[in-house]
């Protein structure tokens, strides 16, 4: 007898089962029948010959090494090829809007945007600085310069990724100017410095507000999250015409320093130098009180936050009691602290994204959150630099998949950095693993059924870097027969500069864009061939922290091809020798 077979989907994980298994599904799991490659629900009791079941609500992951079908639509062969087209955005200069809230050199900028458009770039990314727009006082917003800039971007036929930048510009890698958070917020910090992240030595970091004040009404009656919400509401109201016109493709919500979902554990402004392990940033009074209460709840009021045993910014793991091979991080107390520290970050991001979802509900855009590429000490057992940043990631614990699972309830994009890097480019003593880290994080996002996007961490103009980005963007190569291979949602290149536009550099960059587009001509609405951007619906119910932590069980990442599918070629001798040297060096390191 021919058995009817089905595929059970949970997130993007899938497993085949047969018709006689259906009776084993628990009623509380609430399954919905769908035909394979179809968005049409099938009535209960109607059993298709080949079908799928999609779970509604909280996801539960299955073990699978099969790449997920990220695009279940039926496409024609011609459309299949278009599904390989990865949009390319270029980040605009940090100071395109001055600290005086003026658009700098608009006509010169327009010429540069035209040059980008000539390369078929899809759009640009832009920091929308809190410290500029709301600088004059609480709820005193001035969007005029950004409205002028958005108008120019629209006129030049580019799309826009807008970053809600609730952080300071200055003090991080690549920061060339200083844009502080609003002065009236910093003045509150003068009388109450605990609103800022603090290290164990008591040094405050004014880059952004501590997550300890997320729900503290310290800012003229508002909490930090309420300030972020009101800022986003004002943005939506004042940029309505641009939102309605489809100019804005996604809103990246700032969640920490440099706009990233992390603690400011490695600030250059406080003397950090690569590859220092960084320092924990949980010593403001609000986070200290929170930890003390959390320890008491589990019956250990004697447990303390890490002290001198965790080392200083520029230490190596081996010279600290906390991070060394048999260090405190593997003790019961250490595990409790690291779980608390990383969970606070996840909850912080979840709450802000929930507010963003309510603000932008009904807009045809995507929400996004950036996760930092902390690649140094990745191959040390402690992953020390990741731990101080808030990513509790070890060989036997996945620190990124819980983040991806949290993002899944908001249908938000996970944007990850350092995709241009290769291991051999870093000092051997730093135990750096950007290639494996990228593979782990992207796989975590795909396993949780969300879209992932990428950007380079440092400015690069060489073919070697571009080819690494291409490899990570389509890690299993071009998809010529069915839309089921892995692919990132978009790539953002850092950043627009005079150096990028130099003749040789720009020629290579144009080739890179062409390969990212799978050798296709510019597609104005490329998302419809992959995952169409839809109007934002209300976020799913909050996922209990226990369910998020189920995702910490490590699994092998999806396999990535060793080489890009469509490399950026050329006969530049320097680039050829650069690649050759790198491959020889990697053999011996």
Coordinates of C-alpha atoms in Angstrom, one line a residue:
X1 CA 0.0 0.0 0.0
X2 CA 1.3 3.4 -0.9
X3 CA 1.7 5.5 2.3
X4 CA 1.1 9.2 2.2
X5 CA 4.2 11.1 3.3
X6 CA 4.4 14.6 4.8
X7 CA 7.1 17.0 6.0
X8 CA 6.8 18.5 9.4
X9 CA 8.2 22.0 9.7
X10 CA 9.2 23.6 13.0
X11 CA 10.8 26.9 12.4
X12 CA 12.8 26.0 9.3
X13 CA 13.7 22.5 10.6
X14 CA 12.0 19.6 8.8
X15 CA 11.5 15.9 9.1
X16 CA 9.6 13.4 7.0
X17 CA 6.7 11.5 8.6
X18 CA 3.8 9.3 7.3
X19 CA 0.1 9.5 7.5
X20 CA -0.1 7.1 10.4
X21 CA 2.0 9.4 12.5
X22 CA -0.6 12.2 12.5
X23 CA -2.5 10.8 15.4
X24 CA 0.6 11.2 17.6
X25 CA 0.6 15.0 17.4
X26 CA -0.5 16.6 20.6
X27 CA -3.6 18.9 20.5
X28 CA -1.8 21.7 22.2
X29 CA 0.7 21.9 19.4
X30 CA -1.8 23.6 17.1
X31 CA -0.7 22.5 13.6
X32 CA -1.8 23.9 10.3
X33 CA -1.8 21.9 7.1
X34 CA -0.4 23.4 4.0
X35 CA 0.4 21.9 0.6
X36 CA 4.1 21.7 -0.2
X37 CA 5.3 24.9 -1.9
X38 CA 1.9 26.5 -1.2
X39 CA 0.7 29.2 1.1
X40 CA -2.9 27.9 0.9
X41 CA -4.1 26.2 4.1
X42 CA -5.6 22.7 3.6
X43 CA -8.7 21.9 5.7
X44 CA -8.3 19.5 8.5
X45 CA -9.1 15.9 7.4
X46 CA -7.9 16.6 3.8
X47 CA -4.7 14.7 3.4
X48 CA -2.5 15.8 0.4
X49 CA -0.2 13.2 -1.1
X50 CA 2.8 15.3 -0.3
X51 CA 2.4 18.1 2.2
X52 CA 3.8 20.1 5.0
X53 CA 2.7 21.1 8.4
X54 CA 3.6 24.5 9.8
X55 CA 3.4 25.1 13.5
X56 CA 1.7 28.2 14.8
X57 CA 3.2 29.9 17.9
X58 CA 6.4 29.2 19.7
X59 CA 8.9 27.2 17.7
X60 CA 10.5 24.0 18.8
X61 CA 13.7 23.0 17.0
X62 CA 14.4 19.6 15.6
X63 CA 17.9 18.2 14.9
X64 CA 18.6 18.6 11.2
X65 CA 21.6 19.1 9.0
X66 CA 19.4 19.7 5.9
X67 CA 19.4 23.3 4.8
X68 CA 16.0 24.9 5.3
X69 CA 13.7 25.8 2.4
X70 CA 13.8 29.6 2.9
X71 CA 11.7 30.3 -0.1
X72 CA 8.8 27.8 -0.4
X73 CA 7.0 29.5 -3.3
X74 CA 6.6 27.9 -6.7
X75 CA 8.7 29.9 -9.2
X76 CA 9.3 29.6 -12.9
X77 CA 12.9 28.7 -13.9
X78 CA 13.6 32.3 -14.8
X79 CA 12.3 33.4 -11.4
X80 CA 14.4 30.7 -9.7
X81 CA 17.5 32.4 -10.9
X82 CA 16.3 35.8 -9.7
X83 CA 16.0 34.2 -6.2
X84 CA 19.8 34.2 -6.1
X85 CA 19.9 38.0 -6.4
X86 CA 21.3 39.4 -3.1
X87 CA 20.6 43.2 -2.6
X88 CA 23.6 45.3 -1.9
X89 CA 23.4 48.4 0.3
X90 CA 26.1 50.9 1.1
X91 CA 26.5 52.6 4.5
X92 CA 26.6 56.3 4.2
X93 CA 29.3 58.4 6.0
X94 CA 28.8 58.8 9.8
X95 CA 28.8 62.6 9.5
X96 CA 26.4 63.0 6.5
X97 CA 24.2 64.9 9.0
X98 CA 26.3 67.3 11.1
X99 CA 26.1 67.6 14.9
X100 CA 24.3 70.9 14.2
X101 CA 21.6 68.9 12.4
X102 CA 22.5 70.1 8.9
X103 CA 22.9 68.0 5.7
X104 CA 26.5 68.2 4.8
X105 CA 27.4 69.0 1.1
X106 CA 24.1 67.8 -0.4
X107 CA 25.1 68.3 -4.0
X108 CA 28.4 66.4 -3.5
X109 CA 26.5 63.6 -1.8
X110 CA 24.0 63.5 -4.7
X111 CA 26.9 62.9 -7.2
X112 CA 28.2 60.1 -5.0
X113 CA 24.7 58.5 -4.8
X114 CA 24.5 58.7 -8.6
X115 CA 27.8 56.9 -8.8
X116 CA 26.5 54.1 -6.5
X117 CA 23.4 53.9 -8.6
X118 CA 25.5 53.5 -11.7
X119 CA 26.9 50.3 -10.2
X120 CA 23.4 49.0 -9.6
X121 CA 23.6 49.3 -5.9
X122 CA 20.2 48.7 -4.4
X123 CA 20.2 51.2 -1.5
X124 CA 22.0 52.8 1.3
X125 CA 22.1 52.5 5.1
X126 CA 22.0 55.5 7.4
X127 CA 22.4 56.2 11.1
X128 CA 19.5 58.3 12.4
X129 CA 21.2 59.8 15.4
X130 CA 19.1 60.2 18.6
X131 CA 21.8 62.7 19.8
X132 CA 21.1 65.0 16.8
X133 CA 17.3 64.7 16.4
X134 CA 16.3 65.0 20.0
X135 CA 19.2 67.2 21.2
X136 CA 17.3 70.2 22.4
X137 CA 15.1 68.6 25.0
X138 CA 12.7 65.8 25.8
X139 CA 10.4 65.1 22.8
X140 CA 11.8 68.1 21.0
X141 CA 12.4 66.4 17.7
X142 CA 13.9 68.0 14.5
X143 CA 13.8 65.8 11.5
X144 CA 14.3 68.5 8.8
X145 CA 17.8 67.5 7.8
X146 CA 16.9 63.8 7.6
X147 CA 13.8 64.6 5.6
X148 CA 16.0 66.5 3.1
X149 CA 18.4 63.6 2.9
X150 CA 15.7 61.0 2.5
X151 CA 14.3 63.1 -0.4
X152 CA 17.6 63.0 -2.2
X153 CA 18.0 59.2 -1.7
X154 CA 14.5 58.7 -3.1
X155 CA 15.1 61.0 -6.1
X156 CA 18.2 58.9 -6.9
X157 CA 16.2 55.7 -7.0
X158 CA 17.9 54.1 -4.0
X159 CA 16.2 52.3 -1.1
X160 CA 17.1 53.0 2.5
X161 CA 17.9 51.0 5.6
X162 CA 17.5 53.3 8.6
X163 CA 19.2 52.7 11.9
X164 CA 17.6 54.0 15.1
X165 CA 20.9 55.0 16.6
X166 CA 20.4 55.4 20.3
X167 CA 24.1 55.3 20.9
X168 CA 27.1 57.7 20.7
X169 CA 29.3 57.9 17.7
X170 CA 32.9 58.0 18.9
X171 CA 35.0 55.6 21.0
X172 CA 34.5 52.5 18.7
X173 CA 36.5 51.1 15.8
X174 CA 36.0 53.2 12.7
X175 CA 34.4 56.1 14.5
X176 CA 35.9 59.3 13.0
X177 CA 33.5 61.9 14.6
X178 CA 31.9 62.5 17.9
X179 CA 28.1 62.5 18.1
X180 CA 27.0 62.1 21.8
X181 CA 23.6 61.0 23.0
X182 CA 21.4 64.0 23.8
X183 CA 22.9 66.5 26.2
X184 CA 19.8 66.6 28.5
X185 CA 20.2 62.8 29.0
X186 CA 23.9 63.2 29.8
X187 CA 23.0 65.9 32.3
X188 CA 20.8 63.5 34.1
X189 CA 23.9 61.2 34.2
X190 CA 25.9 63.9 36.0
X191 CA 23.7 63.6 39.1
X192 CA 23.0 59.9 38.5
X193 CA 26.0 58.3 36.7
X194 CA 24.5 54.8 37.2
X195 CA 22.4 55.3 34.1
X196 CA 25.5 54.4 32.2
X197 CA 27.2 51.1 31.8
X198 CA 30.0 50.7 34.4
X199 CA 33.0 48.4 34.7
X200 CA 34.3 46.8 37.9
X201 CA 36.6 49.7 38.5
X202 CA 33.7 52.2 38.5
X203 CA 34.5 53.7 35.1
X204 CA 31.3 54.9 33.3
X205 CA 30.7 54.5 29.6
X206 CA 28.5 57.3 28.1
X207 CA 28.1 55.6 24.7
X208 CA 24.6 54.5 25.5
X209 CA 22.3 53.9 28.5
X210 CA 22.6 50.8 30.7
X211 CA 19.9 48.2 30.1
X212 CA 19.6 48.5 33.9
X213 CA 17.5 51.6 33.4
X214 CA 15.2 50.2 30.7
X215 CA 12.2 50.4 33.1
X216 CA 13.4 53.2 35.4
X217 CA 11.4 56.5 35.0
X218 CA 14.5 58.7 35.4
X219 CA 14.2 60.8 32.3
X220 CA 11.6 63.4 33.0
X221 CA 9.1 60.7 34.0
X222 CA 10.0 58.4 31.1
X223 CA 11.9 55.2 31.2
X224 CA 14.7 54.5 28.7
X225 CA 12.5 52.2 26.6
X226 CA 9.7 54.8 26.6
X227 CA 12.2 57.3 25.2
X228 CA 13.2 54.9 22.4
X229 CA 9.6 54.2 21.7
X230 CA 8.7 57.9 21.5
X231 CA 11.6 58.5 19.2
X232 CA 10.5 55.8 16.8
X233 CA 6.9 57.0 16.9
X234 CA 8.1 60.5 15.9
X235 CA 10.2 59.0 13.2
X236 CA 7.2 57.2 11.8
X237 CA 5.0 60.2 11.9
X238 CA 7.5 62.5 10.2
X239 CA 8.7 60.0 7.6
X240 CA 5.2 58.7 6.7
X241 CA 5.5 59.8 3.1
X242 CA 8.8 58.0 2.7
X243 CA 7.4 54.9 4.4
X244 CA 4.3 54.9 2.2
X245 CA 6.4 55.4 -0.9
X246 CA 8.4 52.3 -0.2
X247 CA 11.7 54.1 0.2
X248 CA 12.5 52.4 3.5
X249 CA 13.1 48.7 3.3
X250 CA 14.0 48.0 6.9
X251 CA 14.5 49.7 10.3
X252 CA 17.5 48.5 12.3
X253 CA 16.8 49.1 15.9
X254 CA 19.8 50.2 18.0
X255 CA 20.2 47.9 21.0
X256 CA 23.6 49.0 22.5
X257 CA 27.0 50.5 21.6
X258 CA 27.6 50.9 17.9
X259 CA 23.9 50.0 17.5
X260 CA 24.8 46.4 18.3
X261 CA 23.0 44.0 20.7
X262 CA 25.9 43.8 23.2
X263 CA 27.5 45.3 26.2
X264 CA 30.2 48.0 25.6
X265 CA 32.9 45.5 26.7
X266 CA 35.8 46.7 24.5
X267 CA 35.7 50.5 24.3
X268 CA 38.7 52.0 22.6
X269 CA 38.0 55.2 24.6
X270 CA 39.0 53.4 27.8
X271 CA 42.2 51.9 26.4
X272 CA 41.0 48.6 24.9
X273 CA 43.3 47.3 22.2
X274 CA 42.6 44.2 20.0
X275 CA 42.7 41.3 21.0
X276 CA 42.0 42.1 24.6
X277 CA 39.3 40.1 26.3
X278 CA 37.3 43.2 27.4
X279 CA 35.5 43.6 30.7
X280 CA 32.0 42.9 32.1
X281 CA 29.8 46.0 32.2
X282 CA 27.3 45.3 34.9
X283 CA 28.4 47.4 37.9
X284 CA 25.9 50.2 37.8
X285 CA 23.7 50.1 40.9
X286 CA 20.7 49.0 39.0
X287 CA 22.3 45.9 37.5
X288 CA 24.1 45.1 40.8
X289 CA 20.8 45.2 42.6
X290 CA 19.2 43.0 39.9
X291 CA 22.0 40.4 40.2
X292 CA 21.8 40.4 44.0
X293 CA 18.1 39.7 43.9
X294 CA 18.5 37.0 41.2
X295 CA 21.1 35.2 43.3
X296 CA 18.9 35.4 46.4
X297 CA 16.0 33.9 44.5
X298 CA 18.0 30.7 43.7
X299 CA 19.2 30.4 47.3
X300 CA 22.7 31.8 46.9
X301 CA 22.7 35.4 48.3
X302 CA 26.5 35.0 48.9
X303 CA 27.2 34.9 45.1
X304 CA 29.0 38.0 43.8
X305 CA 29.6 39.6 40.4
X306 CA 33.1 38.8 39.0
X307 CA 35.8 41.0 40.3
X308 CA 39.5 41.2 39.7
X309 CA 39.6 37.6 38.7
X310 CA 38.0 38.5 35.4
X311 CA 41.0 40.6 34.4
X312 CA 41.3 43.9 32.6
X313 CA 40.4 45.1 29.1
X314 CA 43.7 44.0 27.5
X315 CA 44.3 40.7 29.3
X316 CA 44.4 37.3 27.7
X317 CA 42.1 34.5 29.0
X318 CA 45.0 32.5 30.4
X319 CA 46.2 35.2 32.7
X320 CA 42.8 35.5 34.5
X321 CA 41.3 33.2 37.1
X322 CA 37.9 33.6 35.6
X323 CA 38.6 32.7 31.9
X324 CA 41.6 30.4 32.1
X325 CA 41.2 26.7 31.2
X326 CA 39.9 25.6 34.6
X327 CA 38.5 29.0 35.4
X328 CA 35.5 30.3 37.4
X329 CA 33.4 30.5 34.2
X330 CA 32.8 26.7 34.5
X331 CA 31.8 26.8 38.2
X332 CA 28.1 26.8 39.3
X333 CA 28.5 30.4 40.4
X334 CA 30.2 31.4 37.1
X335 CA 27.5 29.7 35.0
X336 CA 24.8 31.4 36.9
X337 CA 26.4 34.8 36.4
X338 CA 26.9 34.3 32.7
X339 CA 23.4 33.1 32.2
X340 CA 22.0 36.1 34.0
X341 CA 24.3 38.5 32.1
X342 CA 23.4 37.1 28.7
X343 CA 19.7 36.8 29.5
X344 CA 19.5 40.4 30.6
X345 CA 20.7 41.4 27.1
X346 CA 18.2 39.2 25.3
X347 CA 15.3 40.5 27.4
X348 CA 16.5 44.1 26.8
X349 CA 16.5 43.5 23.0
X350 CA 13.2 41.7 23.1
X351 CA 11.4 44.6 25.0
X352 CA 12.7 47.3 22.6
X353 CA 11.9 45.3 19.5
X354 CA 8.4 44.7 20.9
X355 CA 7.9 48.5 21.1
X356 CA 9.4 48.9 17.6
X357 CA 6.9 46.3 16.4
X358 CA 4.0 48.2 17.9
X359 CA 5.2 51.5 16.4
X360 CA 5.8 50.2 12.9
X361 CA 2.9 47.8 12.7
X362 CA 1.2 48.1 9.4
X363 CA 4.3 49.5 7.6
X364 CA 5.7 47.5 4.7
X365 CA 9.2 47.1 6.1
X366 CA 11.3 44.7 8.0
X367 CA 12.7 45.2 11.5
X368 CA 16.3 44.2 12.1
X369 CA 18.8 43.9 14.9
X370 CA 22.6 43.8 14.7
X371 CA 24.7 41.2 16.5
X372 CA 28.5 41.9 16.8
X373 CA 31.1 39.7 15.3
X374 CA 33.3 39.1 18.3
X375 CA 35.7 36.7 16.6
X376 CA 38.8 36.9 18.8
X377 CA 39.3 34.2 21.4
X378 CA 36.7 32.1 19.5
X379 CA 39.0 29.1 19.6
X380 CA 39.8 29.5 23.3
X381 CA 37.6 27.3 25.5
X382 CA 36.2 30.3 27.4
X383 CA 35.3 32.4 24.3
X384 CA 36.3 35.2 26.7
X385 CA 35.7 38.3 24.5
X386 CA 32.2 37.0 23.5
X387 CA 31.3 36.4 27.2
X388 CA 32.2 39.9 28.3
X389 CA 30.1 41.3 25.4
X390 CA 27.1 39.3 26.6
X391 CA 27.2 36.3 24.2
X392 CA 27.3 33.2 26.4
X393 CA 28.8 31.0 23.6
X394 CA 31.0 28.0 24.4
X395 CA 31.9 24.8 22.6
X396 CA 29.0 23.0 24.4
X397 CA 26.6 26.0 24.5
X398 CA 25.2 28.0 21.5
X399 CA 25.0 31.6 22.6
X400 CA 23.5 32.9 19.3
X401 CA 20.5 30.6 18.6
X402 CA 18.6 31.9 21.7
X403 CA 19.0 35.4 20.2
X404 CA 17.7 34.2 16.8
X405 CA 14.7 32.5 18.5
X406 CA 13.9 35.8 20.3
X407 CA 14.1 37.6 17.0
X408 CA 11.8 35.1 15.4
X409 CA 8.8 36.3 17.4
X410 CA 9.2 39.7 15.9
X411 CA 10.0 38.3 12.4
X412 CA 13.1 40.5 12.6
X413 CA 16.3 40.2 10.5
X414 CA 19.5 39.2 12.3
X415 CA 22.3 41.4 10.9
X416 CA 25.8 40.0 11.5
X417 CA 29.2 41.5 10.9
X418 CA 32.8 40.4 10.0
X419 CA 31.7 38.5 6.9
X420 CA 34.7 39.7 5.0
X421 CA 37.2 38.2 7.4
X422 CA 39.3 35.0 7.2
X423 CA 41.1 33.4 10.0
X424 CA 44.6 33.7 8.6
X425 CA 44.3 37.5 8.6
X426 CA 44.5 37.7 12.4
X427 CA 47.4 37.0 14.7
X428 CA 47.6 33.4 15.6
X429 CA 47.8 34.3 19.3
X430 CA 44.3 35.9 19.2
X431 CA 42.7 32.4 18.5
X432 CA 40.4 34.2 16.1
X433 CA 37.7 32.4 14.2
X434 CA 35.6 34.7 12.1
X435 CA 34.9 32.1 9.4
X436 CA 33.5 29.6 11.9
X437 CA 31.7 32.3 13.9
X438 CA 29.9 33.6 10.8
X439 CA 28.9 30.0 9.9
X440 CA 27.6 29.4 13.4
X441 CA 25.5 32.6 13.7
X442 CA 24.0 32.4 10.2
X443 CA 23.1 28.8 10.8
X444 CA 21.5 29.8 14.1
X445 CA 19.3 32.3 12.3
X446 CA 18.3 29.9 9.5
X447 CA 17.5 27.2 12.0
X448 CA 15.1 29.5 13.8
X449 CA 13.3 30.4 10.6
X450 CA 14.4 34.1 10.3
X451 CA 16.2 36.0 7.7
X452 CA 19.9 36.9 8.2
X453 CA 21.8 39.8 6.7
X454 CA 25.5 40.7 6.8
X455 CA 28.0 43.5 6.6
X456 CA 31.7 43.8 6.7
X457 CA 33.3 45.0 9.9
X458 CA 36.2 46.9 8.4
X459 CA 36.6 48.8 5.2
X460 CA 38.0 46.6 2.5
X461 CA 38.6 47.1 -1.2
X462 CA 40.3 43.9 -2.3
X463 CA 38.9 40.9 -4.2
X464 CA 39.8 38.5 -1.4
X465 CA 37.4 40.3 1.0
X466 CA 34.7 40.6 -1.6
X467 CA 34.9 36.9 -2.4
X468 CA 34.7 36.0 1.3
X469 CA 31.5 38.0 1.5
X470 CA 30.1 36.3 -1.6
X471 CA 30.9 32.9 -0.1
X472 CA 29.0 33.7 3.1
X473 CA 26.1 35.4 1.2
X474 CA 25.3 32.2 -0.8
X475 CA 27.2 29.5 1.2
X476 CA 25.9 26.6 -0.9
X477 CA 26.2 28.4 -4.3
X478 CA 23.8 29.4 -6.9
X479 CA 20.4 27.8 -7.0
X480 CA 19.5 27.0 -10.6
X481 CA 16.7 24.4 -10.2
X482 CA 14.8 25.1 -7.0
X483 CA 14.7 27.8 -4.4
X484 CA 15.9 25.8 -1.4
X485 CA 19.6 26.8 -0.9
X486 CA 20.8 29.1 1.8
X487 CA 21.0 32.8 1.1
X488 CA 21.3 36.0 3.1
X489 CA 18.5 38.6 2.8
X490 CA 20.9 41.5 2.0
X491 CA 24.5 42.7 2.3
X492 CA 25.5 46.1 3.6
X493 CA 28.9 47.4 2.5
X494 CA 30.8 49.6 4.9
X495 CA 31.1 52.3 3.7
X496 CA 30.8 55.1 1.1
X497 CA 34.1 57.0 0.9
X498 CA 36.3 58.8 -1.5
X499 CA 38.6 55.8 -1.4
X500 CA 35.8 53.4 -2.5
X501 CA 35.1 55.7 -5.4
X502 CA 38.7 55.7 -6.7
X503 CA 38.8 54.2 -10.2
X504 CA 40.4 50.9 -9.5
X505 CA 38.6 50.3 -6.2
X506 CA 35.2 51.2 -7.7
X507 CA 35.8 48.9 -10.7
X508 CA 36.3 46.0 -8.4
X509 CA 33.3 47.0 -6.3
X510 CA 31.1 47.1 -9.3
X511 CA 32.1 43.6 -10.2
X512 CA 31.3 42.6 -6.6
X513 CA 27.8 44.0 -6.9
X514 CA 27.3 42.3 -10.2
X515 CA 28.3 38.9 -8.7
X516 CA 26.1 39.5 -5.6
X517 CA 23.3 40.1 -8.1
X518 CA 24.1 36.7 -9.6
X519 CA 25.1 38.4 -12.9
X520 CA 21.6 39.7 -13.3
X521 CA 20.5 43.2 -14.1
X522 CA 19.2 45.5 -11.4
X523 CA 15.9 44.2 -9.9
X524 CA 13.9 47.0 -8.2
X525 CA 11.8 44.6 -6.2
X526 CA 14.1 41.6 -5.8
X527 CA 12.5 40.5 -2.5
X528 CA 9.4 39.2 -4.3
X529 CA 11.6 36.4 -5.8
X530 CA 13.0 35.4 -2.4
X531 CA 11.0 36.4 0.7
X532 CA 8.6 39.3 0.0
X533 CA 8.6 42.2 2.4
X534 CA 5.1 42.4 3.9
X535 CA 3.4 44.8 6.3
X536 CA 4.4 44.3 9.8
X537 CA 2.0 42.3 11.9
X538 CA 1.9 42.2 15.7
X539 CA 4.7 40.2 17.3
X540 CA 4.0 36.7 18.5
X541 CA 3.5 36.2 22.3
X542 CA 6.6 36.5 24.4
X543 CA 8.7 33.4 24.4
X544 CA 9.5 32.2 28.0
X545 CA 13.2 32.5 28.8
X546 CA 13.2 28.7 29.5
X547 CA 12.1 28.1 25.9
X548 CA 14.8 30.5 24.6
X549 CA 17.5 28.6 26.6
X550 CA 16.4 25.3 25.0
X551 CA 18.1 26.7 21.9
X552 CA 21.6 26.7 23.6
X553 CA 22.1 23.0 22.8
X554 CA 24.8 23.1 20.1
X555 CA 24.3 21.6 16.7
X556 CA 26.7 21.5 13.7
X557 CA 26.3 24.5 11.5
X558 CA 25.1 24.1 8.0
X559 CA 28.0 23.2 5.6
X560 CA 29.4 26.1 3.6
X561 CA 31.2 25.7 0.3
X562 CA 34.9 26.4 0.4
X563 CA 34.8 28.9 -2.4
X564 CA 32.3 31.5 -3.7
X565 CA 30.0 30.5 -6.5
X566 CA 30.7 33.5 -8.6
X567 CA 34.0 35.0 -7.5
X568 CA 35.1 38.5 -8.2
X569 CA 37.8 37.9 -10.8
X570 CA 40.6 40.0 -12.2
X571 CA 44.3 40.0 -13.1
X572 CA 45.4 42.4 -10.4
X573 CA 48.8 40.9 -9.4
X574 CA 48.6 42.3 -5.9
X575 CA 45.2 40.6 -5.3
X576 CA 46.4 37.3 -6.8
X577 CA 49.5 37.3 -4.5
X578 CA 47.4 38.3 -1.5
X579 CA 45.1 35.3 -2.0
X580 CA 48.0 33.0 -2.6
X581 CA 49.9 34.2 0.5
X582 CA 46.8 33.8 2.6
X583 CA 46.2 30.2 1.5
X584 CA 49.8 29.2 2.1
X585 CA 49.8 30.9 5.5
X586 CA 46.5 29.2 6.5
X587 CA 48.1 25.8 5.9
X588 CA 50.8 26.4 8.5
X589 CA 48.5 28.2 11.1

